Amino acid sequence: MSGPYDLHCHSATSDGHLAPTEVVARAAGLGLAALALTDHDTVAGVAEAQRAAASYGLRLVPGVELSVLWQRRTLHVVGLGVDPQEPGLQAGLAQMQRARQERGEAIGERLEQAGLSGARAGARAVAGSADITRAHYARWMVASGQVRGFEEAFKRYLRQGRVGYVPGDWVAMEQGIEWIRGAGGIAVLAHPLGYGLTGAWLRRVLDAFTAAGGGGMEVACGSSPEPRQVQRLGGWCRRYGLLASAGSDFHAPGDLSSRELGAAPALPGDLPRLLDALP
Ligand code: AMP
Ligand code: MN
Ligand code: MN
Ligand code: MN
């Protein structure tokens, strides 16, 4: 298939601002031919997105973005083409949601001790029925005037080394890849330049990722759109024989820290496209 598409985005089922139906409507309005909904550690929005996509004639790829641990670092692995009902994946995601709940509480306690009273209830209210992410805390900080902007919330309170940073008790990368593959999906290393890794460390990550059954990597990412970045990622993708994925990591309309749906840069033409390998 051809035409614009997007294999990485979020709805309000995790830390996006739009309901799954609204994300799909936006994608259709922008003329996308295919969209993967990849919420953090949940597939709870996929059924709604599939219903909406059917009404627009848009191809909806069921997906998820898992938070995983490798060598005590948090990485993100996107699962594409997963069966959202598959029991192993369901059980795994239930475990992740418990880890998120505990971490969400721990972040709130730390922020309240640091003087941000009402943080826990505030983030809970922003999240609605979604599991808490740091982005919900950041949105509460902005809305309650604790910080001037979303980025400042991370810089001052939420990033590693700050008072509100609590490492998540995420699944091991190898196990996360198994959950995705067990549910019929392809595991994709998300935004590889987003972890602050040197080339040598990225190589170690890719060695472990491919050895564990990872099948693709994001080469065209909303967060690293420069031609040099795409070329660099394309080089790694070729070397490891991975399928090339493209995704914006859209979270919200007009959001400065993420891109519009479908706005990832173009993939180098010689790379095998992950989209074409999906069932
Ligand atoms: P969590 O998975 O709970 O650690 O939350 C991470 C989410 O927060 C990511 O998926 C992003 O949407 C957002 N995020 C993390 N770091 C930043 C940052 N520096 N600026 C903006 N958003 C960020
Ligand atoms: Mn996010
Ligand atoms: Mn991510
Ligand atoms: Mn994402």
Short mmCIF file of C-alpha atoms and ligand atoms in Angstrom, two decimals:
data_model
loop_
_atom_site.label_atom_id
_atom_site.label_comp_id
_atom_site.label_asym_id
_atom_site.label_seq_id
_atom_site.Cartn_x
_atom_site.Cartn_y
_atom_site.Cartn_z
CA MET A 1 0.00 0.00 0.00
CA SER A 2 1.12 3.57 -0.50
CA GLY A 3 0.20 6.99 0.81
CA PRO A 4 0.90 8.66 4.11
CA TYR A 5 0.63 6.57 7.26
CA ASP A 6 1.65 6.67 10.92
CA LEU A 7 2.72 3.73 13.07
CA HIS A 8 3.11 5.46 16.45
CA CYS A 9 0.60 7.67 18.24
CA HIS A 10 -1.26 8.08 21.52
CA SER A 11 -4.85 8.60 22.64
CA ALA A 12 -6.34 9.60 25.99
CA THR A 13 -6.29 5.89 26.79
CA SER A 14 -2.72 6.69 27.86
CA ASP A 15 -1.15 10.16 27.75
CA GLY A 16 -2.64 11.54 24.53
CA HIS A 17 -5.26 14.29 24.61
CA LEU A 18 -7.80 12.90 22.13
CA ALA A 19 -10.12 9.92 22.47
CA PRO A 20 -9.29 7.02 20.12
CA THR A 21 -12.23 7.96 17.89
CA GLU A 22 -10.94 11.53 17.66
CA VAL A 23 -7.41 10.38 16.83
CA VAL A 24 -8.77 8.23 14.00
CA ALA A 25 -11.01 11.04 12.74
CA ARG A 26 -8.00 13.36 12.71
CA ALA A 27 -5.91 10.80 10.82
CA ALA A 28 -8.67 10.34 8.26
CA GLY A 29 -9.03 14.11 7.90
CA LEU A 30 -5.29 14.38 7.25
CA GLY A 31 -5.60 11.76 4.51
CA LEU A 32 -3.67 8.96 6.21
CA ALA A 33 -4.16 5.50 4.72
CA ALA A 34 -3.05 3.56 7.82
CA LEU A 35 -2.64 4.32 11.50
CA ALA A 36 -1.32 2.31 14.44
CA LEU A 37 -2.62 3.28 17.87
CA THR A 38 0.26 2.62 20.28
CA ASP A 39 -0.75 3.73 23.76
CA HIS A 40 1.65 3.27 26.67
CA ASP A 41 1.32 -0.22 28.15
CA THR A 42 -2.30 -0.69 27.14
CA VAL A 43 -4.47 -1.81 24.23
CA ALA A 44 -7.65 -0.52 25.85
CA GLY A 45 -8.26 2.04 23.09
CA VAL A 46 -7.77 -0.29 20.15
CA ALA A 47 -11.34 -1.61 19.85
CA GLU A 48 -12.79 1.91 19.78
CA ALA A 49 -10.17 2.99 17.23
CA GLN A 50 -10.98 -0.02 15.05
CA ARG A 51 -14.68 0.82 15.03
CA ALA A 52 -13.94 4.40 14.06
CA ALA A 53 -11.41 3.37 11.41
CA ALA A 54 -13.95 1.08 9.76
CA SER A 55 -16.32 4.00 9.31
CA TYR A 56 -13.59 6.04 7.56
CA GLY A 57 -12.15 3.21 5.48
CA LEU A 58 -8.82 3.72 7.24
CA ARG A 59 -6.53 0.80 8.01
CA LEU A 60 -6.07 0.56 11.79
CA VAL A 61 -3.08 -1.41 13.04
CA PRO A 62 -3.55 -2.60 16.64
CA GLY A 63 -0.53 -1.58 18.65
CA VAL A 64 1.00 -0.83 22.03
CA GLU A 65 4.10 0.98 23.30
CA LEU A 66 5.70 -1.03 26.08
CA SER A 67 8.00 0.50 28.66
CA VAL A 68 10.77 -2.04 29.16
CA LEU A 69 13.98 -2.35 31.14
CA TRP A 70 17.31 -3.27 29.66
CA GLN A 71 20.49 -2.95 31.74
CA ARG A 72 18.52 -0.78 34.20
CA ARG A 73 17.58 1.68 31.46
CA THR A 74 14.03 2.33 30.36
CA LEU A 75 13.47 1.79 26.64
CA HIS A 76 10.27 1.81 24.61
CA VAL A 77 9.29 -1.09 22.39
CA VAL A 78 6.31 -0.64 20.09
CA GLY A 79 4.31 -3.76 19.27
CA LEU A 80 2.54 -3.60 15.90
CA GLY A 81 -0.12 -5.94 14.57
CA VAL A 82 -0.78 -7.48 17.97
CA ASP A 83 -3.98 -9.35 18.77
CA PRO A 84 -5.29 -7.23 21.64
CA GLN A 85 -7.24 -10.19 23.06
CA GLU A 86 -4.30 -12.60 23.28
CA PRO A 87 -4.19 -13.86 26.88
CA GLY A 88 -0.41 -13.65 27.36
CA LEU A 89 -0.33 -10.05 26.22
CA GLN A 90 -3.40 -9.24 28.32
CA ALA A 91 -1.77 -10.69 31.43
CA GLY A 92 1.46 -8.86 30.72
CA LEU A 93 -0.31 -5.54 30.29
CA ALA A 94 -2.25 -6.08 33.53
CA GLN A 95 1.13 -6.46 35.26
CA MET A 96 2.35 -3.23 33.63
CA GLN A 97 -0.76 -1.38 34.75
CA ARG A 98 -0.13 -2.43 38.37
CA ALA A 99 3.44 -1.19 38.04
CA ARG A 100 2.15 2.12 36.67
CA GLN A 101 -0.36 2.51 39.49
CA GLU A 102 2.30 1.98 42.16
CA ARG A 103 4.73 4.30 40.45
CA GLY A 104 2.04 6.92 39.91
CA GLU A 105 1.36 6.93 43.66
CA ALA A 106 5.06 7.08 44.49
CA ILE A 107 5.61 10.06 42.17
CA GLY A 108 2.68 11.85 43.81
CA GLU A 109 3.99 11.22 47.31
CA ARG A 110 7.40 12.57 46.42
CA LEU A 111 6.00 15.67 44.76
CA GLU A 112 3.69 16.37 47.71
CA GLN A 113 6.60 16.01 50.13
CA ALA A 114 8.44 18.52 47.97
CA GLY A 115 5.59 20.98 48.48
CA LEU A 116 3.37 20.39 45.44
CA SER A 117 0.22 19.70 47.40
CA GLY A 118 -2.62 18.15 45.49
CA ALA A 119 -0.29 16.57 42.93
CA ARG A 120 -1.65 13.06 43.30
CA ALA A 121 -5.32 13.93 43.04
CA GLY A 122 -4.52 16.46 40.34
CA ALA A 123 -2.71 14.02 38.07
CA ARG A 124 -5.40 11.41 38.75
CA ALA A 125 -8.05 13.87 37.55
CA VAL A 126 -6.07 14.74 34.41
CA ALA A 127 -5.58 11.05 33.60
CA GLY A 128 -9.26 10.14 33.97
CA SER A 129 -9.48 6.38 33.52
CA ALA A 130 -5.98 6.12 32.00
CA ASP A 131 -3.01 4.76 33.92
CA ILE A 132 -0.81 7.56 35.24
CA THR A 133 2.20 8.68 33.26
CA ARG A 134 4.63 11.49 34.01
CA ALA A 135 2.90 13.45 31.25
CA HIS A 136 -0.27 13.59 33.40
CA TYR A 137 1.73 15.04 36.28
CA ALA A 138 3.26 17.56 33.90
CA ARG A 139 -0.16 18.60 32.63
CA TRP A 140 -1.42 19.06 36.19
CA MET A 141 1.63 21.22 37.00
CA VAL A 142 0.92 23.43 34.01
CA ALA A 143 -2.80 23.68 34.74
CA SER A 144 -2.23 24.52 38.42
CA GLY A 145 0.44 27.11 37.67
CA GLN A 146 3.34 25.25 39.28
CA VAL A 147 5.36 25.61 36.08
CA ARG A 148 5.06 27.77 32.98
CA GLY A 149 5.14 24.95 30.49
CA PHE A 150 5.08 21.23 29.93
CA GLU A 151 8.81 20.97 29.25
CA GLU A 152 9.61 22.88 32.43
CA ALA A 153 7.66 20.29 34.42
CA PHE A 154 10.04 17.59 33.20
CA LYS A 155 13.14 19.74 33.64
CA ARG A 156 12.31 20.79 37.19
CA TYR A 157 10.43 17.83 38.61
CA LEU A 158 10.01 14.75 36.47
CA ARG A 159 13.14 13.84 34.59
CA GLN A 160 15.71 11.42 35.95
CA GLY A 161 17.53 12.95 38.92
CA ARG A 162 14.64 15.29 39.88
CA VAL A 163 12.46 14.93 42.94
CA GLY A 164 9.46 13.47 41.10
CA TYR A 165 11.39 10.85 39.18
CA VAL A 166 10.61 7.31 40.19
CA PRO A 167 11.94 4.49 38.01
CA GLY A 168 9.19 2.18 36.82
CA ASP A 169 9.19 -1.50 37.67
CA TRP A 170 8.81 -2.30 33.98
CA VAL A 171 9.13 -5.65 32.27
CA ALA A 172 12.49 -6.88 30.97
CA MET A 173 12.95 -6.06 27.29
CA GLU A 174 13.20 -9.74 26.32
CA GLN A 175 9.93 -10.55 28.08
CA GLY A 176 8.17 -7.57 26.52
CA ILE A 177 9.27 -8.69 23.07
CA GLU A 178 7.88 -12.16 23.84
CA TRP A 179 4.51 -10.74 24.82
CA ILE A 180 4.34 -8.85 21.51
CA ARG A 181 5.41 -11.82 19.41
CA GLY A 182 3.15 -14.17 21.33
CA ALA A 183 0.27 -11.91 20.34
CA GLY A 184 1.27 -12.16 16.67
CA GLY A 185 2.92 -8.74 16.55
CA ILE A 186 6.25 -7.32 15.43
CA ALA A 187 8.43 -5.70 18.11
CA VAL A 188 9.86 -2.34 17.08
CA LEU A 189 12.51 -0.34 18.92
CA ALA A 190 10.91 3.09 19.38
CA HIS A 191 12.71 6.44 18.84
CA PRO A 192 16.26 4.96 19.14
CA LEU A 193 17.84 8.42 19.41
CA GLY A 194 15.58 9.35 22.30
CA TYR A 195 17.53 7.62 25.06
CA GLY A 196 20.70 9.69 25.05
CA LEU A 197 22.79 6.63 24.17
CA THR A 198 26.19 6.72 22.50
CA GLY A 199 26.67 4.76 19.29
CA ALA A 200 28.41 1.98 21.24
CA TRP A 201 25.46 1.65 23.62
CA LEU A 202 22.94 1.78 20.82
CA ARG A 203 24.81 -1.11 19.23
CA ARG A 204 24.52 -3.10 22.45
CA VAL A 205 20.81 -2.34 22.61
CA LEU A 206 20.32 -3.46 19.01
CA ASP A 207 22.36 -6.64 19.57
CA ALA A 208 20.16 -7.57 22.53
CA PHE A 209 16.98 -6.43 20.81
CA THR A 210 17.52 -8.50 17.67
CA ALA A 211 18.77 -11.52 19.67
CA ALA A 212 15.50 -11.37 21.65
CA GLY A 213 13.36 -11.44 18.51
CA GLY A 214 12.88 -7.73 17.85
CA GLY A 215 11.89 -7.27 14.21
CA GLY A 216 11.90 -3.56 13.47
CA MET A 217 13.07 -0.14 14.47
CA GLU A 218 11.77 3.35 14.01
CA VAL A 219 13.88 5.06 11.37
CA ALA A 220 11.50 7.95 10.71
CA CYS A 221 10.49 9.41 14.08
CA GLY A 222 8.68 12.59 14.96
CA SER A 223 11.31 13.21 17.63
CA SER A 224 14.36 12.92 15.34
CA PRO A 225 13.23 14.34 12.02
CA GLU A 226 16.54 15.77 10.75
CA PRO A 227 17.84 14.15 7.53
CA ARG A 228 21.11 13.28 9.28
CA GLN A 229 19.23 11.52 12.05
CA VAL A 230 17.11 9.54 9.58
CA GLN A 231 20.25 8.55 7.68
CA ARG A 232 21.98 7.44 10.83
CA LEU A 233 18.99 5.36 11.91
CA GLY A 234 18.66 3.95 8.40
CA GLY A 235 22.27 2.77 8.63
CA TRP A 236 21.60 0.88 11.86
CA CYS A 237 18.40 -0.57 10.41
CA ARG A 238 20.24 -1.90 7.35
CA ARG A 239 23.11 -3.30 9.40
CA TYR A 240 20.78 -5.23 11.69
CA GLY A 241 18.40 -6.37 8.94
CA LEU A 242 15.42 -4.83 10.69
CA LEU A 243 12.17 -3.60 9.18
CA ALA A 244 11.88 0.18 9.03
CA SER A 245 9.01 1.86 10.81
CA ALA A 246 7.74 5.43 10.66
CA GLY A 247 5.72 7.18 13.32
CA SER A 248 5.06 10.66 14.65
CA ASP A 249 4.54 9.84 18.35
CA PHE A 250 1.59 12.22 18.19
CA HIS A 251 0.07 13.07 21.59
CA ALA A 252 -1.97 16.23 21.11
CA PRO A 253 -2.96 18.75 18.45
CA GLY A 254 -0.55 21.67 18.36
CA ASP A 255 1.75 20.04 20.90
CA LEU A 256 5.25 21.49 20.68
CA SER A 257 6.90 18.40 22.14
CA SER A 258 5.44 15.93 19.64
CA ARG A 259 4.47 15.94 16.02
CA GLU A 260 1.26 16.00 14.06
CA LEU A 261 -0.17 12.67 12.93
CA GLY A 262 1.57 11.47 9.79
CA ALA A 263 4.34 14.05 10.21
CA ALA A 264 7.29 11.69 10.59
CA PRO A 265 9.96 12.25 7.91
CA ALA A 266 10.13 9.97 4.85
CA LEU A 267 11.90 6.60 5.10
CA PRO A 268 14.97 5.96 2.94
CA GLY A 269 13.57 4.22 -0.13
CA ASP A 270 15.80 1.15 -0.05
CA LEU A 271 14.75 -0.05 3.41
CA PRO A 272 12.16 -2.82 3.81
CA ARG A 273 9.04 -1.15 5.22
CA LEU A 274 7.54 -2.59 8.34
CA LEU A 275 4.11 -1.53 7.09
CA ASP A 276 4.38 -4.02 4.21
CA ALA A 277 5.19 -6.88 6.61
CA LEU A 278 2.06 -6.44 8.71
CA PRO A 279 -0.74 -8.91 8.15
P1 AMP B 1 6.24 7.71 31.67
O1 AMP B 1 6.10 6.58 30.70
O2 AMP B 1 5.21 7.71 32.74
O3 AMP B 1 7.63 7.84 32.21
O4 AMP B 1 5.93 9.04 30.88
C1 AMP B 1 6.68 9.34 29.80
C2 AMP B 1 5.88 10.23 28.84
O5 AMP B 1 6.09 11.57 29.20
C3 AMP B 1 6.44 10.07 27.45
O6 AMP B 1 5.72 9.08 26.77
C4 AMP B 1 6.23 11.42 26.86
O7 AMP B 1 4.93 11.52 26.34
C5 AMP B 1 6.35 12.34 28.03
N1 AMP B 1 7.70 12.90 28.20
C6 AMP B 1 8.77 12.33 28.78
N2 AMP B 1 9.82 13.16 28.80
C7 AMP B 1 9.40 14.30 28.22
C8 AMP B 1 10.01 15.57 27.94
N3 AMP B 1 11.26 15.84 28.27
N4 AMP B 1 9.26 16.48 27.33
C9 AMP B 1 7.99 16.23 27.00
N5 AMP B 1 7.36 15.08 27.23
C10 AMP B 1 8.06 14.13 27.83
MN MN B 2 3.79 9.60 25.96
MN MN B 3 8.11 6.51 23.74
MN MN B 4 5.03 7.15 22.16
#
